[in-house]
Short mmCIF file of C-alpha atoms in Angstrom, two decimals:
data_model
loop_
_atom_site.label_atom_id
_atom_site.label_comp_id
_atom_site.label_asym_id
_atom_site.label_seq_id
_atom_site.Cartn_x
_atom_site.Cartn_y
_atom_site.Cartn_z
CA UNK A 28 -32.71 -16.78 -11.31
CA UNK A 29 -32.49 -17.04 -7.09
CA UNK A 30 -31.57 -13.97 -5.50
CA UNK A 31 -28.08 -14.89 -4.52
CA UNK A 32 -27.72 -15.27 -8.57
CA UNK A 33 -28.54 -11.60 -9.17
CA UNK A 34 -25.75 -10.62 -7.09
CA UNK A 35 -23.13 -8.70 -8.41
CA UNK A 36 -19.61 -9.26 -8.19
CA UNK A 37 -16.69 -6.88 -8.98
CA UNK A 38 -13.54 -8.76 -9.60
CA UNK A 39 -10.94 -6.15 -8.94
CA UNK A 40 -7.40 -6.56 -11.10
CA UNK A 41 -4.82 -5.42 -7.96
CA UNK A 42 -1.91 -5.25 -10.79
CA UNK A 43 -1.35 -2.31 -12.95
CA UNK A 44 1.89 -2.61 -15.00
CA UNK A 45 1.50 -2.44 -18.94
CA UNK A 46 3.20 -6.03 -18.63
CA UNK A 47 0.97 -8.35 -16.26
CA UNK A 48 -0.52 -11.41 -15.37
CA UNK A 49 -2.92 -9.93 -13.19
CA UNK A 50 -5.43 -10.09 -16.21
CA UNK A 51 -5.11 -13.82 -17.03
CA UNK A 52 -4.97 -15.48 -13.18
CA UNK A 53 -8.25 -13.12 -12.66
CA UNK A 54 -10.21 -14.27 -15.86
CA UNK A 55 -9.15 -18.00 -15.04
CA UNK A 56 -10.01 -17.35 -11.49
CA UNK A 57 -13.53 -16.02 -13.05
CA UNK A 58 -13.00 -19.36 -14.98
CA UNK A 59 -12.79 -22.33 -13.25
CA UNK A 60 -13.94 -20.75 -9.24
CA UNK A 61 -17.38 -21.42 -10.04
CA UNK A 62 -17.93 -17.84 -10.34
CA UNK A 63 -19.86 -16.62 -13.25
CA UNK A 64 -22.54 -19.57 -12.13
CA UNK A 65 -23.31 -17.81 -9.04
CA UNK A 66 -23.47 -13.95 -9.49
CA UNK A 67 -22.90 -11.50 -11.91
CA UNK A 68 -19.47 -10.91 -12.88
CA UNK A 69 -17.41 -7.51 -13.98
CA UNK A 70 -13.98 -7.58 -13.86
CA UNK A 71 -12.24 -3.85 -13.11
CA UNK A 72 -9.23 -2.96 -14.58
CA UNK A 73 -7.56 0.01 -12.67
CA UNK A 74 -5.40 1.29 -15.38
CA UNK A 75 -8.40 1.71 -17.40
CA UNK A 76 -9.67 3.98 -14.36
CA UNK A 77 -6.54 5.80 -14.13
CA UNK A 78 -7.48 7.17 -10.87
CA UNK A 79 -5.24 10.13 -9.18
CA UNK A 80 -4.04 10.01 -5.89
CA UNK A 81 -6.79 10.66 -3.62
CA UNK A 82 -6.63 14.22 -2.97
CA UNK A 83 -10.21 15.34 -1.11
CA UNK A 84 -10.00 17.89 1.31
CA UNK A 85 -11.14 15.92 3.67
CA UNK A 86 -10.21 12.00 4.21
CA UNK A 87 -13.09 10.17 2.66
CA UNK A 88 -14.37 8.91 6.06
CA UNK A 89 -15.17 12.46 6.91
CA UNK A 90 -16.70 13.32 3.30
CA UNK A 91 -19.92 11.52 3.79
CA UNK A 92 -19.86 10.59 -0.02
CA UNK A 93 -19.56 14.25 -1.30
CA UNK A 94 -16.65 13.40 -3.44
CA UNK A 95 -15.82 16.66 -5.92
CA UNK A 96 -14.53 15.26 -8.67
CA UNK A 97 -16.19 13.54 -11.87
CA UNK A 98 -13.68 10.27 -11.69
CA UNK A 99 -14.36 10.19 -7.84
CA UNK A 100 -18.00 10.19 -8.56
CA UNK A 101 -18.23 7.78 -10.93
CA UNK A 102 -15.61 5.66 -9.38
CA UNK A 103 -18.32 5.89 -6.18
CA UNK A 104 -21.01 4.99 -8.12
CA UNK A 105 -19.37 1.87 -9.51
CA UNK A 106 -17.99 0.37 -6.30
CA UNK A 107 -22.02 1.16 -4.80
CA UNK A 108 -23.40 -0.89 -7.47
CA UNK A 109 -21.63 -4.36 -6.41
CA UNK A 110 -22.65 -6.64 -3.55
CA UNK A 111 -19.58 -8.49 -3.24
CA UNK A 112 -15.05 -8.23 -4.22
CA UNK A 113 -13.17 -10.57 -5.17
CA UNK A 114 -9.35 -8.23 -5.14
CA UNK A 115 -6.64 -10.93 -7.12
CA UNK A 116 -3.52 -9.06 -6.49
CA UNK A 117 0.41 -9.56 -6.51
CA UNK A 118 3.36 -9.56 -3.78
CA UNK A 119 5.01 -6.28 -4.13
CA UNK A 120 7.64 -6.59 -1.52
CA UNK A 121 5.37 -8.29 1.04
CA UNK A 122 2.42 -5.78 0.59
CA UNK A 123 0.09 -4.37 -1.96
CA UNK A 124 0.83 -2.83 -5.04
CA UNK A 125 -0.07 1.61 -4.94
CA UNK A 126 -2.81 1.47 -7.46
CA UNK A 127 -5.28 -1.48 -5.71
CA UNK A 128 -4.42 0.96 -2.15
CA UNK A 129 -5.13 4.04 -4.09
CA UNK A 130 -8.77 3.07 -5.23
CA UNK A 131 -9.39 1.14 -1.95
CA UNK A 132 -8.37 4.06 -0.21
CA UNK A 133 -10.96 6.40 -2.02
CA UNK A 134 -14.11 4.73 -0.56
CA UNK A 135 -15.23 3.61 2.45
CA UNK A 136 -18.71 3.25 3.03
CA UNK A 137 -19.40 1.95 -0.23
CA UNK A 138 -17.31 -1.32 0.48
CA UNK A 139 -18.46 -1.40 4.07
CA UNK A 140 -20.35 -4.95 4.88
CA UNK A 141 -19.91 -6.37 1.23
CA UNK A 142 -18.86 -9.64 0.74
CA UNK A 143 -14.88 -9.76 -0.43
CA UNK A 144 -12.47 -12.18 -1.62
CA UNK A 145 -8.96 -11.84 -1.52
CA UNK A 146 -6.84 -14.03 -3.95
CA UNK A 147 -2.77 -13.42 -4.34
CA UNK A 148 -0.30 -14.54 -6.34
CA UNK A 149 3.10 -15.55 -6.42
CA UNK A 150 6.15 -17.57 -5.94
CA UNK A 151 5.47 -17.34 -2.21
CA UNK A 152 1.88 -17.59 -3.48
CA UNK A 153 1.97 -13.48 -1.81
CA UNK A 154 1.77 -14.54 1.66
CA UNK A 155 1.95 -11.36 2.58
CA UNK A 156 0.03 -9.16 0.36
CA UNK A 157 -2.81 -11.39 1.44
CA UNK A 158 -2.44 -11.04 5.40
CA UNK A 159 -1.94 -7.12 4.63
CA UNK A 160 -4.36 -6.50 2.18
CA UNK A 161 -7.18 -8.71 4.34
CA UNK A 162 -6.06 -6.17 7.32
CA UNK A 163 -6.94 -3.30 5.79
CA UNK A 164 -10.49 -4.63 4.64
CA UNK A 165 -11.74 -5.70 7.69
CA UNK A 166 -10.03 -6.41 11.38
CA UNK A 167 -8.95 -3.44 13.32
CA UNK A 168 -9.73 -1.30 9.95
CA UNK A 169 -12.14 1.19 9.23
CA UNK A 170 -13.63 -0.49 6.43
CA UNK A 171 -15.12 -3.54 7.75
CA UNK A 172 -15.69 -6.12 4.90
CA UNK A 173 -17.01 -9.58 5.44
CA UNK A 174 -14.19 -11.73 4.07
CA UNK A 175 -14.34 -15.40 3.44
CA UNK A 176 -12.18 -17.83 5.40
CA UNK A 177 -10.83 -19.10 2.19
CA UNK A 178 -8.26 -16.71 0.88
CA UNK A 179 -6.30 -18.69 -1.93
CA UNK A 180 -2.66 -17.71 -2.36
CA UNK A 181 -1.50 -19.03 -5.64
CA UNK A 182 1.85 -20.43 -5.85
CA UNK A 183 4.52 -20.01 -8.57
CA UNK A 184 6.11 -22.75 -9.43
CA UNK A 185 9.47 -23.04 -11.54
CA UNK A 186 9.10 -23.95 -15.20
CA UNK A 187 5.26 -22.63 -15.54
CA UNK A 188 6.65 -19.82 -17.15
CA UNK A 189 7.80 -19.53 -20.80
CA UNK A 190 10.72 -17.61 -22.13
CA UNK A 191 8.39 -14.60 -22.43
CA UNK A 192 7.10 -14.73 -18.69
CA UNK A 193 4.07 -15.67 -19.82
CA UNK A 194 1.84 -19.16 -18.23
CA UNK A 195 2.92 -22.18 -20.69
CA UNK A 196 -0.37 -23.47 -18.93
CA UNK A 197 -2.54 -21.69 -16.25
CA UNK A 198 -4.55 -24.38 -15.79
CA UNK A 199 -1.26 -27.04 -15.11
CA UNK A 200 0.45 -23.96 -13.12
CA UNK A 201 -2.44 -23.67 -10.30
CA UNK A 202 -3.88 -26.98 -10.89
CA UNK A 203 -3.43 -27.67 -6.96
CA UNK A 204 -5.74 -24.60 -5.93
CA UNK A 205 -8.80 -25.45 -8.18
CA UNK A 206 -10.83 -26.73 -4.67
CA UNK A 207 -9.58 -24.34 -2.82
CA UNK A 208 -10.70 -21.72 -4.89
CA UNK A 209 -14.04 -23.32 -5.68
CA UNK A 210 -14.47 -23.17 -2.00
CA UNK A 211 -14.07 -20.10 -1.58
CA UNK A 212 -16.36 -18.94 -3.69
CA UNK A 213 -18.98 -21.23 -2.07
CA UNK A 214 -18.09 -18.72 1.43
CA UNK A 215 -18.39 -15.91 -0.76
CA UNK A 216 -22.41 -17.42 -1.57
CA UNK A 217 -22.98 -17.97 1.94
CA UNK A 218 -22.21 -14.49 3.34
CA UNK A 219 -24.32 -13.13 0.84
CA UNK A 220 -27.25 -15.52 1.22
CA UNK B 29 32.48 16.50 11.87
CA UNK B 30 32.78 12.62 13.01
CA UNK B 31 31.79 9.71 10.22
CA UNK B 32 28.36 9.46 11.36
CA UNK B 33 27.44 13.35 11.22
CA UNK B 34 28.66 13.16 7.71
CA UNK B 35 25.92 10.20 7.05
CA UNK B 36 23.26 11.58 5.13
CA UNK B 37 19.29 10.73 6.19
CA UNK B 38 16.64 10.88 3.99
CA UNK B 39 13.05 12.34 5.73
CA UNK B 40 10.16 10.99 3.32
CA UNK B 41 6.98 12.48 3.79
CA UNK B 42 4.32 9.39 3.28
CA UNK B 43 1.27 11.69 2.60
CA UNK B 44 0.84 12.86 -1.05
CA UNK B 45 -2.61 15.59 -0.51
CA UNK B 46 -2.92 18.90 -1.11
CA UNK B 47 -4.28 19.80 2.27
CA UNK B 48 -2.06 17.67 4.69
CA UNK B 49 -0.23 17.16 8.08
CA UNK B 50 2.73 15.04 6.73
CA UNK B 51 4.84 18.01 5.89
CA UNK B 52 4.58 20.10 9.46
CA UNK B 53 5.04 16.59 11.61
CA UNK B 54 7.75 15.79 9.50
CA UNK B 55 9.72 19.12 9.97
CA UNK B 56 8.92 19.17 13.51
CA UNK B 57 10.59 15.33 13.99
CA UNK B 58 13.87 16.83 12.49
CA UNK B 59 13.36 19.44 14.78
CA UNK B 60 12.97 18.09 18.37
CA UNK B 61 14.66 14.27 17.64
CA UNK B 62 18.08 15.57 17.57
CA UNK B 63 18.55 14.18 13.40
CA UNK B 64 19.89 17.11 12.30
CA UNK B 65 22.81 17.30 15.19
CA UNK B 66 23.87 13.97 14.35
CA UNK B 67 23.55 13.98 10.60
CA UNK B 68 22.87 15.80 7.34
CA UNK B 69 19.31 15.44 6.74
CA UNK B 70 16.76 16.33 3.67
CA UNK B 71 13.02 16.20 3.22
CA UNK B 72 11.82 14.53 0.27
CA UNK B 73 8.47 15.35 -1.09
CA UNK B 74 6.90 12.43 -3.15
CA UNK B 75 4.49 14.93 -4.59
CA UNK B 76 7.13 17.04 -6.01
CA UNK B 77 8.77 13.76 -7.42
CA UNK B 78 5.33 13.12 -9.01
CA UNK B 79 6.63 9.43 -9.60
CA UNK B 80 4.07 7.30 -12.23
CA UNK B 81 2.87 4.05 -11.08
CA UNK B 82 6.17 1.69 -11.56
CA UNK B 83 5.62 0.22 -15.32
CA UNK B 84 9.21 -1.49 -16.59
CA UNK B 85 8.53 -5.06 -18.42
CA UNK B 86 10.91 -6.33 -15.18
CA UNK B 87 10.14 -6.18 -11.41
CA UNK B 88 12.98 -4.11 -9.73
CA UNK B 89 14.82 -6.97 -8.13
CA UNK B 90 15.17 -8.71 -12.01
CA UNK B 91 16.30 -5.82 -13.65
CA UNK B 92 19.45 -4.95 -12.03
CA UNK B 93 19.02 -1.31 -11.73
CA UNK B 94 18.44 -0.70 -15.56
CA UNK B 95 15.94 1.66 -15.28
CA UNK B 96 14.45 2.83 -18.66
CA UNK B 97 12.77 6.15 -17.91
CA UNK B 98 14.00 9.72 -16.57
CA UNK B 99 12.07 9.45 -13.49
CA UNK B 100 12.86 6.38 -12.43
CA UNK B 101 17.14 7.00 -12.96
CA UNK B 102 16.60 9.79 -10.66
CA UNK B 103 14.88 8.64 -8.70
CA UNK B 104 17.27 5.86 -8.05
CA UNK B 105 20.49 8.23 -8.03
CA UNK B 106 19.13 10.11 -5.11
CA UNK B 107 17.80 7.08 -2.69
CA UNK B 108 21.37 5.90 -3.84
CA UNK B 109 22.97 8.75 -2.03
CA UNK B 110 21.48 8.23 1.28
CA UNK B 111 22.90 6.15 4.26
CA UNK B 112 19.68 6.05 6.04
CA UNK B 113 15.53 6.93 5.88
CA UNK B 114 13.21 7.99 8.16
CA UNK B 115 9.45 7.53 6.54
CA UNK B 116 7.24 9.69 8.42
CA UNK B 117 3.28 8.53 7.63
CA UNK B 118 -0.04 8.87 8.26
CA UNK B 119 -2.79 5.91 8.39
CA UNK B 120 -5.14 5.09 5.38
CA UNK B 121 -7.12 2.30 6.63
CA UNK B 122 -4.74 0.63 9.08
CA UNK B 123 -1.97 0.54 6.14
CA UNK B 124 0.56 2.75 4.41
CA UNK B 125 -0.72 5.18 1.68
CA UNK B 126 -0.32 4.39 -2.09
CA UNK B 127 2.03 7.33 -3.07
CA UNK B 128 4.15 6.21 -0.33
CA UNK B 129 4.27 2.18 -1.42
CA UNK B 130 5.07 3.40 -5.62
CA UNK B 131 7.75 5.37 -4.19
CA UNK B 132 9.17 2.37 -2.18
CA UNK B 133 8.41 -0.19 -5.03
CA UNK B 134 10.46 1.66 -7.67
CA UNK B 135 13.74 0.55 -6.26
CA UNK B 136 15.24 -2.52 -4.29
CA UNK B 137 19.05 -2.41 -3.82
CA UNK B 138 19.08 1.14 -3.62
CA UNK B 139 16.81 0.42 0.04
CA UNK B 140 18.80 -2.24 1.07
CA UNK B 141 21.06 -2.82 4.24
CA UNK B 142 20.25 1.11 4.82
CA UNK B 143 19.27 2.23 8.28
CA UNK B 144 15.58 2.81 8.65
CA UNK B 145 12.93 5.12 11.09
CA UNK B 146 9.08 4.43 10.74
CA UNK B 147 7.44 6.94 12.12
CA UNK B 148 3.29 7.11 12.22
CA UNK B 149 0.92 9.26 12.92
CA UNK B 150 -3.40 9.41 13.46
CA UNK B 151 -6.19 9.13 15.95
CA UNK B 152 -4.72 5.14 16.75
CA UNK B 153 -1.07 6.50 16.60
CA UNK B 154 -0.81 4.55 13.36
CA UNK B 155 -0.29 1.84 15.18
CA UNK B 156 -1.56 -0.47 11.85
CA UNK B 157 0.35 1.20 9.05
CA UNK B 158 3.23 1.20 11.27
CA UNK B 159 3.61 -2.41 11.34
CA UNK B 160 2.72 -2.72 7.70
CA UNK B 161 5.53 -0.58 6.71
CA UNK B 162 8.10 -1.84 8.71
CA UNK B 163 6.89 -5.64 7.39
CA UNK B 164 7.75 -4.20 3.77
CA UNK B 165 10.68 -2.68 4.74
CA UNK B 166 12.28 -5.89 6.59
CA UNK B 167 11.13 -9.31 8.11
CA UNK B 168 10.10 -11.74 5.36
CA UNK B 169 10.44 -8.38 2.58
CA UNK B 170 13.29 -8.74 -0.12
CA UNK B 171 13.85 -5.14 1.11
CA UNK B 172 15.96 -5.75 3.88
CA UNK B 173 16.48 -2.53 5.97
CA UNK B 174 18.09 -2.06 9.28
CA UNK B 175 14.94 -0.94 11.30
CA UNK B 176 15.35 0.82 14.53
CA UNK B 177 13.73 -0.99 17.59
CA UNK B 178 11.69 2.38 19.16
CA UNK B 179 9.39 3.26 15.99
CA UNK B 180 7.28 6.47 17.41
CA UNK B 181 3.46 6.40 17.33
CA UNK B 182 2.32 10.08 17.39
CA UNK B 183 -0.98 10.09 18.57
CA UNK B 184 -3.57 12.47 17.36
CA UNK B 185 -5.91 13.30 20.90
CA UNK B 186 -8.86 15.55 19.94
CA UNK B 187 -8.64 19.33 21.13
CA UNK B 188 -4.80 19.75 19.40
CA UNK B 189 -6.57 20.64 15.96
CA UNK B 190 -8.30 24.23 15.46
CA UNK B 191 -10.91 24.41 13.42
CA UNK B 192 -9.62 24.51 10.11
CA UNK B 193 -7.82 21.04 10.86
CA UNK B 194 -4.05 22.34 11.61
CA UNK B 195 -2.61 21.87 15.10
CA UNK B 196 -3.00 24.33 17.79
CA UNK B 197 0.40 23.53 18.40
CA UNK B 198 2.83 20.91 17.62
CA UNK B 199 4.69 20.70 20.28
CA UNK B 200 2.02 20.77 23.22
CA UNK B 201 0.06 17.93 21.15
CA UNK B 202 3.30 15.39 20.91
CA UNK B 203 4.80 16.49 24.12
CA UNK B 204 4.77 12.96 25.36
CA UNK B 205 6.14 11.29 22.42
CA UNK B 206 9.54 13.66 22.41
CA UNK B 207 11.66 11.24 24.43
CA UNK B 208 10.66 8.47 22.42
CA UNK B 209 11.74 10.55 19.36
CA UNK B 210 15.23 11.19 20.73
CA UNK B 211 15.84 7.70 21.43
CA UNK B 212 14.65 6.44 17.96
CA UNK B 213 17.34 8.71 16.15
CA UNK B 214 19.58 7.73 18.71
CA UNK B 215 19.19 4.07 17.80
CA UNK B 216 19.69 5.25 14.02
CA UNK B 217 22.63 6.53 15.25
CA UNK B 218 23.89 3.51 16.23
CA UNK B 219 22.80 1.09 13.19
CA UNK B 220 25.13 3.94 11.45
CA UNK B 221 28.12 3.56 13.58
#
């Protein structure tokens, strides 16, 4: 196993509703990106965490990793232990859903210069949830990420759905992003070679 | 008492910790911008409203305002009553915080058309979550809300704080932002006309 294979990779579920699709378009992504060949793979599911809001004294910047409470701790601890993101996430009205914000914004240096991935999802394949969420993770942000150039926003189409909401066939529904995701993950092996 | 004093205006705190600012700058805007001489204004606590991470099998825009829990119906009865919002918000990594974004993603219809005041606050003036939040709340967002042009920056210069983090005092640290305050709620003003 080359080193870039023993890297570890946290694929972060940015959906938290009791009803998703977050889970399915993130194990397919795990699927068919090339992923699991490359690195070690975990995905996170945030409702499983059930973090609270953060509520620290002092804003975690200013905390120097002296979080006080067990979940923060262990929540620290978990984040630490990855070398790269890859954040598949939904459109809520433009942005980010609360509960991916909430356990982005208990960290910072732990995600600082790890390699991240930011995939979104639908019918405007989440234009914006992917320009937002990428600002917050590295630009003019304190948390300064190394994000791929490939950020694949997965498109919706009509009629992929059945009568329960649920993919008649993932693999027909994003068909057209298979390179493009594939690439991506190739960016995601360069930054951390 | 003219139609627009009678509109009512909603102050939403954006910061949900125990030890915060949100709640002091937020009293202090309805103090020195004038909202309260031109309408009937309340401050709304998301903390108190303790509002669970949004969970119905719909997204709000397909399910027509049939809420199914407690919160959520009360939640929508009081944004209901309101003619217009000012969201008042500190900067968590160049975006808006989580409690902040649940609150907002609860509802749809209930936002829409209303008049709308982003207001931001940090060491940057909030200059990031204050573009994030008014990109939610309008532009290419299905929550379309009548956003005032002047959207107030309050910048945070260091010497206003004391040591145990509160400001020395309010007024002397935002002194230059006051006529920029006045003309925001004056623009409200006129969205409400």
């Amino acid at each position: 196993m080359d080193a870039v294979a023993q890297k570890k990779i946290a694929v972060i579920v940015g959906s938290g509703r009791t009803v998703r699709l977050g889970f399915e378009i993130s194990n397919w992504f795990v699927e068919v990106s090339g992923l699991k060949k490359e690195f070690q793979v975990e995905v996170i599911d945030l409702v499983e965490w059930n973090l609270p809001y953060y509520d620290e004294v002092l804003p975690p910047m200013a905390i120097g990793g002296n979080y006080t409470t067990e979940i923060a701790k262990k929540w620290q601890a978990k984040i630490a232990s990855f070398d790269g993101f890859v954040f598949v996430t939904p459109e809520y009205n433009h942005g980010y859903p609360a509960i991916l914000k909430n356990a982005i914004d208990y960290l910072i240096t732990e995600w600082q210069g790890k390699a991240c991935l930011v995939v979104s999802y639908g019918y405007g394949g989440g234009v914006g949830v992917n320009t937002q969420l990428s600002n917050i993770l590295s630009g003019k942000s304190p948390i300064q990420m190394k994000l791929t150039e490939t950020r694949p926003k997965l498109l919706f189409h009509r009629g992929v759905f059945n009568e329960q909401g649920k993919f008649i066939d993932i693999n027909t529904a994003f068909k057209e992003h298979i390179e493009e995701i594939q690439k991506s993950v190739q960016e995601m092996k360069a930054i951390l070679q």
